[in-house]
Amino acid sequence: MYSVDINRSTARRLGISLKPSDFKYTCNTANGKTEEASAYIDRIENGRVSVKIVRAAVLSDEALDGTLLGMSFLGELKGFEVKNRQLILTQ
């Protein structure tokens, strides 16, 4: 199963509706402890890379200001590299 971390604002933009009671897990981040909810994303696309059914850990906006692709996600790709401060994904 692929896994990504997203913040609550990103979840809302993706149409994921979460209630306060959905945040039943606790995780440690670089910004300290925070509550986490679990959700699923039907498909993630980035350029020519497309992955279906992705588990998402949803964190508060204060805990995460972007999106993190987990190693379970990256490990399923043909390859990935950072070049000129840009992540290049190959499927």
GROMACS .gro file of N, CA, C and O in nm, residues 18-63:
model
  184
   18LEU      N    1  -1.336   1.526   0.706
   18LEU     CA    2  -1.295   1.465   0.831
   18LEU      C    3  -1.362   1.534   0.948
   18LEU      O    4  -1.377   1.656   0.948
   19LYS      N    5  -1.401   1.455   1.046
   19LYS     CA    6  -1.458   1.507   1.169
   19LYS      C    7  -1.349   1.509   1.276
   19LYS      O    8  -1.251   1.435   1.265
   20PRO      N    9  -1.364   1.589   1.379
   20PRO     CA   10  -1.265   1.589   1.487
   20PRO      C   11  -1.241   1.449   1.544
   20PRO      O   12  -1.129   1.413   1.578
   21SER      N   13  -1.346   1.367   1.549
   21SER     CA   14  -1.331   1.231   1.604
   21SER      C   15  -1.247   1.140   1.513
   21SER      O   16  -1.202   1.034   1.557
   22ASP      N   17  -1.225   1.179   1.387
   22ASP     CA   18  -1.141   1.100   1.296
   22ASP      C   19  -0.992   1.111   1.333
   22ASP      O   20  -0.912   1.025   1.295
   23PHE      N   21  -0.955   1.214   1.406
   23PHE     CA   22  -0.816   1.235   1.446
   23PHE      C   23  -0.789   1.159   1.575
   23PHE      O   24  -0.775   1.216   1.682
   24LYS      N   25  -0.780   1.026   1.562
   24LYS     CA   26  -0.767   0.940   1.679
   24LYS      C   27  -0.628   0.882   1.699
   24LYS      O   28  -0.606   0.804   1.790
   25TYR      N   29  -0.534   0.920   1.615
   25TYR     CA   30  -0.397   0.872   1.627
   25TYR      C   31  -0.306   0.988   1.666
   25TYR      O   32  -0.337   1.103   1.640
   26THR      N   33  -0.194   0.956   1.727
   26THR     CA   34  -0.094   1.057   1.761
   26THR      C   35   0.035   1.019   1.691
   26THR      O   36   0.073   0.902   1.687
   27CYS      N   37   0.101   1.119   1.633
   27CYS     CA   38   0.229   1.092   1.568
   27CYS      C   39   0.329   1.202   1.604
   27CYS      O   40   0.290   1.311   1.646
   28ASN      N   41   0.456   1.170   1.590
   28ASN     CA   42   0.563   1.266   1.614
   28ASN      C   43   0.611   1.322   1.482
   28ASN      O   44   0.636   1.245   1.388
   29THR      N   45   0.622   1.453   1.472
   29THR     CA   46   0.673   1.518   1.352
   29THR      C   47   0.791   1.606   1.392
   29THR      O   48   0.822   1.620   1.510
   30ALA      N   49   0.853   1.667   1.294
   30ALA     CA   50   0.961   1.762   1.323
   30ALA      C   51   0.910   1.880   1.405
   30ALA      O   52   0.986   1.946   1.475
   31ASN      N   53   0.780   1.906   1.397
   31ASN     CA   54   0.719   2.017   1.471
   31ASN      C   55   0.659   1.971   1.604
   31ASN      O   56   0.587   2.046   1.668
   32GLY      N   57   0.684   1.847   1.645
   32GLY     CA   58   0.631   1.795   1.771
   32GLY      C   59   0.518   1.697   1.749
   32GLY      O   60   0.490   1.655   1.637
   33LYS      N   61   0.449   1.660   1.857
   33LYS     CA   62   0.338   1.565   1.850
   33LYS      C   63   0.215   1.633   1.791
   33LYS      O   64   0.190   1.750   1.815
   34THR      N   65   0.139   1.553   1.716
   34THR     CA   66   0.015   1.606   1.658
   34THR      C   67  -0.083   1.491   1.641
   34THR      O   68  -0.045   1.374   1.643
   35GLU      N   69  -0.208   1.524   1.622
   35GLU     CA   70  -0.311   1.424   1.596
   35GLU      C   71  -0.313   1.393   1.447
   35GLU      O   72  -0.282   1.478   1.363
   36GLU      N   73  -0.353   1.270   1.416
   36GLU     CA   74  -0.353   1.223   1.278
   36GLU      C   75  -0.482   1.147   1.249
   36GLU      O   76  -0.533   1.074   1.333
   37ALA      N   77  -0.534   1.166   1.129
   37ALA     CA   78  -0.648   1.088   1.081
   37ALA      C   79  -0.602   1.007   0.960
   37ALA      O   80  -0.507   1.044   0.891
   38SER      N   81  -0.670   0.898   0.935
   38SER     CA   82  -0.637   0.813   0.821
   38SER      C   83  -0.744   0.830   0.714
   38SER      O   84  -0.863   0.837   0.744
   39ALA      N   85  -0.700   0.836   0.589
   39ALA     CA   86  -0.794   0.851   0.477
   39ALA      C   87  -0.734   0.781   0.355
   39ALA      O   88  -0.618   0.737   0.358
   40TYR      N   89  -0.811   0.770   0.251
   40TYR     CA   90  -0.763   0.713   0.125
   40TYR      C   91  -0.788   0.810   0.012
   40TYR      O   92  -0.892   0.877   0.007
   41ILE      N   93  -0.693   0.818  -0.079
   41ILE     CA   94  -0.703   0.902  -0.198
   41ILE      C   95  -0.715   0.808  -0.317
   41ILE      O   96  -0.635   0.715  -0.331
   42ASP      N   97  -0.815   0.831  -0.401
   42ASP     CA   98  -0.838   0.743  -0.516
   42ASP      C   99  -0.719   0.737  -0.611
   42ASP      O  100  -0.682   0.631  -0.660
   43ARG      N  101  -0.660   0.853  -0.639
   43ARG     CA  102  -0.550   0.859  -0.735
   43ARG      C  103  -0.465   0.982  -0.708
   43ARG      O  104  -0.517   1.089  -0.681
   44ILE      N  105  -0.334   0.965  -0.719
   44ILE     CA  106  -0.241   1.078  -0.713
   44ILE      C  107  -0.168   1.082  -0.846
   44ILE      O  108  -0.117   0.981  -0.894
   45GLU      N  109  -0.167   1.200  -0.905
   45GLU     CA  110  -0.097   1.219  -1.032
   45GLU      C  111   0.004   1.332  -1.017
   45GLU      O  112  -0.025   1.434  -0.956
   46ASN      N  113   0.122   1.309  -1.072
   46ASN     CA  114   0.225   1.412  -1.074
   46ASN      C  115   0.295   1.398  -1.208
   46ASN      O  116   0.375   1.307  -1.228
   47GLY      N  117   0.261   1.486  -1.300
   47GLY     CA  118   0.314   1.473  -1.435
   47GLY      C  119   0.266   1.344  -1.498
   47GLY      O  120   0.148   1.316  -1.501
   48ARG      N  121   0.358   1.261  -1.542
   48ARG     CA  122   0.322   1.134  -1.606
   48ARG      C  123   0.306   1.019  -1.506
   48ARG      O  124   0.271   0.909  -1.544
   49VAL      N  125   0.333   1.045  -1.379
   49VAL     CA  126   0.322   0.942  -1.276
   49VAL      C  127   0.180   0.942  -1.220
   49VAL      O  128   0.129   1.046  -1.180
   50SER      N  129   0.117   0.826  -1.218
   50SER     CA  130  -0.018   0.813  -1.167
   50SER      C  131  -0.025   0.689  -1.079
   50SER      O  132   0.015   0.580  -1.121
   51VAL      N  133  -0.071   0.705  -0.955
   51VAL     CA  134  -0.081   0.594  -0.861
   51VAL      C  135  -0.223   0.593  -0.805
   51VAL      O  136  -0.275   0.696  -0.763
   52LYS      N  137  -0.285   0.475  -0.803
   52LYS     CA  138  -0.421   0.459  -0.754
   52LYS      C  139  -0.421   0.407  -0.611
   52LYS      O  140  -0.331   0.334  -0.570
   53ILE      N  141  -0.526   0.443  -0.538
   53ILE     CA  142  -0.554   0.399  -0.401
   53ILE      C  143  -0.432   0.418  -0.310
   53ILE      O  144  -0.351   0.329  -0.292
   54VAL      N  145  -0.424   0.538  -0.257
   54VAL     CA  146  -0.312   0.577  -0.172
   54VAL      C  147  -0.363   0.607  -0.031
   54VAL      O  148  -0.459   0.682  -0.015
   55ARG      N  149  -0.300   0.547   0.070
   55ARG     CA  150  -0.335   0.577   0.208
   55ARG      C  151  -0.273   0.711   0.243
   55ARG      O  152  -0.157   0.736   0.213
   56ALA      N  153  -0.352   0.796   0.306
   56ALA     CA  154  -0.303   0.928   0.347
   56ALA      C  155  -0.317   0.943   0.497
   56ALA      O  156  -0.421   0.913   0.555
   57ALA      N  157  -0.209   0.988   0.559
   57ALA     CA  158  -0.214   1.030   0.698
   57ALA      C  159  -0.239   1.181   0.693
   57ALA      O  160  -0.163   1.255   0.631
   58VAL      N  161  -0.349   1.224   0.752
   58VAL     CA  162  -0.386   1.365   0.749
   58VAL      C  163  -0.346   1.429   0.882
   58VAL      O  164  -0.389   1.384   0.988
   59LEU      N  165  -0.263   1.533   0.872
   59LEU     CA  166  -0.214   1.604   0.990
   59LEU      C  167  -0.268   1.747   0.989
   59LEU      O  168  -0.317   1.795   0.887
   60SER      N  169  -0.253   1.816   1.100
   60SER     CA  170  -0.297   1.956   1.105
   60SER      C  171  -0.209   2.041   1.013
   60SER      O  172  -0.096   2.004   0.981
   61ASP      N  173  -0.260   2.153   0.973
   61ASP     CA  174  -0.184   2.245   0.889
   61ASP      C  175  -0.059   2.296   0.961
   61ASP      O  176   0.043   2.321   0.897
   62GLU      N  177  -0.067   2.309   1.093
   62GLU     CA  178   0.047   2.356   1.171
   62GLU      C  179   0.160   2.253   1.174
   62GLU      O  180   0.276   2.287   1.184
   63ALA      N  181   0.125   2.125   1.168
   63ALA     CA  182   0.224   2.019   1.177
   63ALA      C  183   0.291   1.991   1.042
   63ALA      O  184   0.403   1.942   1.037
   0.00000   0.00000   0.00000
